[in-house]
Amino acid sequence: MEQVFMINNLFKNIGNKKIIKGLNLSLNKGKVLGILGPNGKGKTTLLNIISGMVKPTSGEVLIDGVKVSCETKKLVSFLQEKNTLSSWMTIKDAISFYKDFFDDFDEKKIKELLKFMNLDENLKIKTLSKGMLEKLNLSLTLSRKAKLYILDEPIAGVDPAARDYILDVILTNYDPSASILISTHLIADIENILDQVIFIQNGQIRLSSSVDDIRAEEGKSVDALFREVFRC
């Protein structure tokens, strides 16, 4: 299989603090990777570097063989944990913004996803609940024809009854030749859609494994192993 991204000896310093320390990572096309770890240990910084929003101190990140730059932003669709849509917008305005900004935006797909999510295009962003806003941002993210989808806490604001529904949307609405990175603290909810996981602590990979190997070799779920490793 071809690799959709590769990270070589990545470092990121903010002032005197080392956030990412010599990290190496790769992922094949068609795979879903969970990036797991305690809060404040480098997960979001890593995703921001992969997406091209933050520059590394040193090291190399390649997306589909291309070094991270303005060019790779065309290959990556990034769902940030923080909402970036303006409050004055309606959902229809947000669609128009994405359509104008991203050449790979699929208007037909966003219409299907909004129907699936039960979201009316005339609703204003400022009136949406946290869960509704999360559904909208996820729908916009998945409506791009990207090589790599990066989802930072995609179900944190969604009620437990809707989480399986959202995860089904994630799995069934992206190009199977693309790949997905998911960062979340709701491990038990998402582990069934993961192919691989890494545990990050203090900017380094503490564990890297396939989900199947964890279950076979450790005899426990990813969530149970995570709790054991980090004692939480």
CSV table of C-alpha atoms in Angstrom, one decimal:
chain,number,residue,atom,x,y,z
A,1,MET,CA,0.0,0.0,0.0
A,2,GLU,CA,1.1,3.6,-0.6
A,3,GLN,CA,1.6,5.9,2.3
A,4,VAL,CA,-0.7,8.9,2.5
A,5,PHE,CA,1.6,10.6,4.9
A,6,MET,CA,5.0,10.2,6.6
A,7,ILE,CA,6.7,12.1,9.4
A,8,ASN,CA,10.5,11.9,9.9
A,9,ASN,CA,12.2,13.0,13.1
A,10,LEU,CA,9.7,15.8,13.9
A,11,PHE,CA,10.4,18.4,16.5
A,12,LYS,CA,8.4,21.4,17.7
A,13,ASN,CA,9.5,23.9,20.3
A,14,ILE,CA,7.5,26.7,21.6
A,15,GLY,CA,9.9,29.0,23.4
A,16,ASN,CA,12.0,26.7,25.6
A,17,LYS,CA,9.4,24.1,25.8
A,18,LYS,CA,9.7,21.0,23.6
A,19,ILE,CA,6.2,20.0,22.4
A,20,ILE,CA,7.1,17.3,19.9
A,21,LYS,CA,10.3,15.4,20.3
A,22,GLY,CA,11.8,13.4,17.4
A,23,LEU,CA,8.5,11.8,16.3
A,24,ASN,CA,8.3,9.3,13.4
A,25,LEU,CA,5.0,8.1,12.0
A,26,SER,CA,3.4,6.9,8.7
A,27,LEU,CA,0.0,5.8,7.6
A,28,ASN,CA,-1.1,3.8,4.5
A,29,LYS,CA,-4.0,4.9,2.3
A,30,GLY,CA,-7.4,3.7,3.3
A,31,LYS,CA,-6.6,3.4,7.0
A,32,VAL,CA,-8.0,5.1,10.1
A,33,LEU,CA,-5.4,6.1,12.8
A,34,GLY,CA,-6.3,7.1,16.3
A,35,ILE,CA,-4.0,9.6,17.9
A,36,LEU,CA,-4.5,9.2,21.6
A,37,GLY,CA,-3.0,10.6,24.8
A,38,PRO,CA,-3.7,12.8,27.8
A,39,ASN,CA,-4.7,16.4,27.3
A,40,GLY,CA,-1.8,18.9,26.7
A,41,LYS,CA,0.7,16.3,25.5
A,42,GLY,CA,1.1,17.3,21.9
A,43,LYS,CA,-1.8,15.8,20.0
A,44,THR,CA,-3.4,19.0,18.6
A,45,THR,CA,0.1,20.5,17.9
A,46,LEU,CA,0.9,17.4,15.8
A,47,LEU,CA,-2.4,17.7,13.9
A,48,ASN,CA,-1.8,21.4,13.2
A,49,ILE,CA,1.7,20.6,11.9
A,50,ILE,CA,0.4,17.8,9.6
A,51,SER,CA,-2.4,20.2,8.3
A,52,GLY,CA,0.2,22.9,7.6
A,53,MET,CA,-1.2,25.4,10.1
A,54,VAL,CA,1.9,25.3,12.3
A,55,LYS,CA,5.5,25.0,11.1
A,56,PRO,CA,7.7,22.4,12.8
A,57,THR,CA,11.0,23.4,14.4
A,58,SER,CA,12.7,20.7,12.4
A,59,GLY,CA,12.0,17.4,10.7
A,60,GLU,CA,9.9,16.5,7.7
A,61,VAL,CA,6.2,15.9,7.0
A,62,LEU,CA,5.1,14.5,3.6
A,63,ILE,CA,1.5,14.3,2.5
A,64,ASP,CA,1.1,11.9,-0.5
A,65,GLY,CA,4.8,12.4,-1.1
A,66,VAL,CA,4.7,16.2,-1.0
A,67,LYS,CA,6.4,18.2,1.7
A,68,VAL,CA,3.8,20.1,3.9
A,69,SER,CA,3.3,23.5,2.3
A,70,CYS,CA,0.5,25.6,0.7
A,71,GLU,CA,0.2,22.8,-1.9
A,72,THR,CA,-0.6,20.1,0.6
A,73,LYS,CA,-3.5,22.1,2.0
A,74,LYS,CA,-5.3,21.0,-1.1
A,75,LEU,CA,-4.8,17.4,0.0
A,76,VAL,CA,-5.9,17.7,3.6
A,77,SER,CA,-9.4,18.4,5.0
A,78,PHE,CA,-9.0,19.4,8.7
A,79,LEU,CA,-11.8,19.5,11.3
A,80,GLN,CA,-10.5,21.6,14.1
A,81,GLU,CA,-11.7,21.2,17.6
A,82,LYS,CA,-12.6,24.9,17.8
A,83,ASN,CA,-15.3,26.2,15.5
A,84,THR,CA,-14.0,28.6,12.9
A,85,LEU,CA,-17.3,29.6,11.2
A,86,SER,CA,-18.5,33.2,11.8
A,87,SER,CA,-21.5,33.6,14.0
A,88,TRP,CA,-23.3,35.9,11.4
A,89,MET,CA,-23.3,33.1,8.8
A,90,THR,CA,-26.2,30.8,8.0
A,91,ILE,CA,-25.4,27.2,7.1
A,92,LYS,CA,-26.0,28.2,3.5
A,93,ASP,CA,-23.4,30.9,3.8
A,94,ALA,CA,-20.9,28.4,5.2
A,95,ILE,CA,-21.5,26.1,2.2
A,96,SER,CA,-20.9,29.0,-0.1
A,97,PHE,CA,-17.7,29.9,1.7
A,98,TYR,CA,-16.4,26.3,1.4
A,99,LYS,CA,-17.4,26.1,-2.2
A,100,ASP,CA,-15.5,29.3,-3.1
A,101,PHE,CA,-12.5,28.4,-1.0
A,102,PHE,CA,-12.0,24.7,-1.9
A,103,ASP,CA,-11.9,23.5,-5.5
A,104,ASP,CA,-12.5,19.9,-4.3
A,105,PHE,CA,-15.7,20.8,-2.4
A,106,ASP,CA,-18.6,18.5,-3.3
A,107,GLU,CA,-21.9,20.5,-3.1
A,108,LYS,CA,-24.0,17.4,-3.7
A,109,LYS,CA,-22.4,15.6,-0.8
A,110,ILE,CA,-22.9,18.4,1.6
A,111,LYS,CA,-26.6,18.5,0.7
A,112,GLU,CA,-26.8,14.8,1.4
A,113,LEU,CA,-25.0,15.0,4.7
A,114,LEU,CA,-27.0,18.0,5.9
A,115,LYS,CA,-30.2,16.0,5.2
A,116,PHE,CA,-28.6,13.0,7.0
A,117,MET,CA,-27.7,15.2,10.0
A,118,ASN,CA,-31.1,16.9,9.9
A,119,LEU,CA,-29.7,20.4,9.6
A,120,ASP,CA,-31.6,23.2,7.8
A,121,GLU,CA,-29.5,25.4,5.5
A,122,ASN,CA,-31.3,28.5,6.7
A,123,LEU,CA,-30.3,28.1,10.3
A,124,LYS,CA,-27.8,30.7,11.6
A,125,ILE,CA,-24.5,29.5,13.1
A,126,LYS,CA,-25.1,31.5,16.3
A,127,THR,CA,-28.3,29.6,17.0
A,128,LEU,CA,-26.8,26.1,16.7
A,129,SER,CA,-26.1,24.0,19.8
A,130,LYS,CA,-22.6,22.6,20.2
A,131,GLY,CA,-23.7,19.2,18.9
A,132,MET,CA,-25.4,20.7,15.8
A,133,LEU,CA,-22.3,22.9,15.1
A,134,GLU,CA,-20.1,19.8,15.4
A,135,LYS,CA,-22.3,18.0,12.9
A,136,LEU,CA,-22.1,20.9,10.5
A,137,ASN,CA,-18.3,21.2,10.7
A,138,LEU,CA,-17.9,17.5,10.2
A,139,SER,CA,-20.2,17.6,7.2
A,140,LEU,CA,-18.3,20.4,5.6
A,141,THR,CA,-15.0,18.6,6.3
A,142,LEU,CA,-16.1,15.3,4.8
A,143,SER,CA,-17.6,17.1,1.7
A,144,ARG,CA,-14.1,17.7,0.4
A,145,LYS,CA,-12.4,15.2,-1.9
A,146,ALA,CA,-9.2,15.0,0.2
A,147,LYS,CA,-6.3,12.6,0.5
A,148,LEU,CA,-6.2,12.9,4.2
A,149,TYR,CA,-8.9,13.8,6.7
A,150,ILE,CA,-7.9,15.1,10.1
A,151,LEU,CA,-10.6,15.1,12.8
A,152,ASP,CA,-9.7,16.7,16.1
A,153,GLU,CA,-12.3,15.6,18.7
A,154,PRO,CA,-15.1,15.0,16.2
A,155,ILE,CA,-17.7,13.7,18.7
A,156,ALA,CA,-16.8,15.6,21.9
A,157,GLY,CA,-19.9,17.8,21.7
A,158,VAL,CA,-22.4,15.2,20.5
A,159,ASP,CA,-24.6,13.4,22.9
A,160,PRO,CA,-23.9,9.7,23.5
A,161,ALA,CA,-27.0,8.6,21.6
A,162,ALA,CA,-25.8,10.3,18.4
A,163,ARG,CA,-22.2,9.2,18.5
A,164,ASP,CA,-22.6,5.9,16.7
A,165,TYR,CA,-24.6,7.8,14.0
A,166,ILE,CA,-21.8,10.3,13.6
A,167,LEU,CA,-19.1,7.6,13.4
A,168,ASP,CA,-21.1,5.8,10.7
A,169,VAL,CA,-21.1,9.1,8.8
A,170,ILE,CA,-17.4,9.3,9.1
A,171,LEU,CA,-16.8,5.8,7.8
A,172,THR,CA,-19.3,5.9,4.9
A,173,ASN,CA,-18.6,9.4,3.6
A,174,TYR,CA,-14.9,9.5,2.7
A,175,ASP,CA,-13.0,8.3,-0.2
A,176,PRO,CA,-11.7,4.7,0.6
A,177,SER,CA,-8.4,5.6,-1.1
A,178,ALA,CA,-7.9,8.4,1.5
A,179,SER,CA,-7.0,8.1,5.1
A,180,ILE,CA,-8.3,9.5,8.4
A,181,LEU,CA,-6.5,10.8,11.5
A,182,ILE,CA,-8.7,11.0,14.6
A,183,SER,CA,-7.7,12.6,17.9
A,184,THR,CA,-10.1,12.0,20.8
A,185,HIS,CA,-10.4,11.3,24.5
A,186,LEU,CA,-13.6,9.2,23.9
A,187,ILE,CA,-11.6,6.1,23.0
A,188,ALA,CA,-14.3,3.5,23.8
A,189,ASP,CA,-16.7,5.3,21.5
A,190,ILE,CA,-14.4,5.3,18.4
A,191,GLU,CA,-12.1,2.4,18.7
A,192,ASN,CA,-14.3,0.1,16.6
A,193,ILE,CA,-13.6,2.3,13.5
A,194,LEU,CA,-9.8,2.5,14.1
A,195,ASP,CA,-7.3,0.4,12.2
A,196,GLN,CA,-4.2,1.7,14.1
A,197,VAL,CA,-3.5,3.7,17.2
A,198,ILE,CA,-0.6,5.7,18.7
A,199,PHE,CA,-0.4,6.8,22.3
A,200,ILE,CA,1.4,10.1,22.7
A,201,GLN,CA,2.9,11.3,25.9
A,202,ASN,CA,5.1,14.4,26.3
A,203,GLY,CA,5.5,14.8,22.6
A,204,GLN,CA,6.7,11.3,21.9
A,205,ILE,CA,5.0,8.1,20.8
A,206,ARG,CA,4.7,5.7,23.8
A,207,LEU,CA,2.9,3.0,21.9
A,208,SER,CA,2.2,2.3,18.2
A,209,SER,CA,0.1,-0.7,17.1
A,210,SER,CA,-2.7,-2.0,15.1
A,211,VAL,CA,-6.0,-2.4,17.0
A,212,ASP,CA,-6.1,-6.1,16.1
A,213,ASP,CA,-2.7,-6.7,17.6
A,214,ILE,CA,-3.6,-4.9,20.8
A,215,ARG,CA,-6.7,-7.1,21.2
A,216,ALA,CA,-4.8,-10.3,20.3
A,217,GLU,CA,-1.6,-9.7,22.2
A,218,GLU,CA,-2.9,-7.7,25.2
A,219,GLY,CA,-6.3,-9.4,25.4
A,220,LYS,CA,-8.0,-6.1,26.1
A,221,SER,CA,-9.6,-3.2,24.3
A,222,VAL,CA,-7.7,-0.1,23.2
A,223,ASP,CA,-9.6,1.9,25.9
A,224,ALA,CA,-8.6,-0.6,28.6
A,225,LEU,CA,-4.9,-0.5,27.5
A,226,PHE,CA,-4.9,3.3,27.4
A,227,ARG,CA,-6.3,3.5,30.9
A,228,GLU,CA,-3.6,1.0,32.1
A,229,VAL,CA,-0.8,2.8,30.4
A,230,PHE,CA,-1.8,6.3,31.6
A,231,ARG,CA,-3.4,5.1,34.9
A,232,CYS,CA,-6.7,7.0,34.3
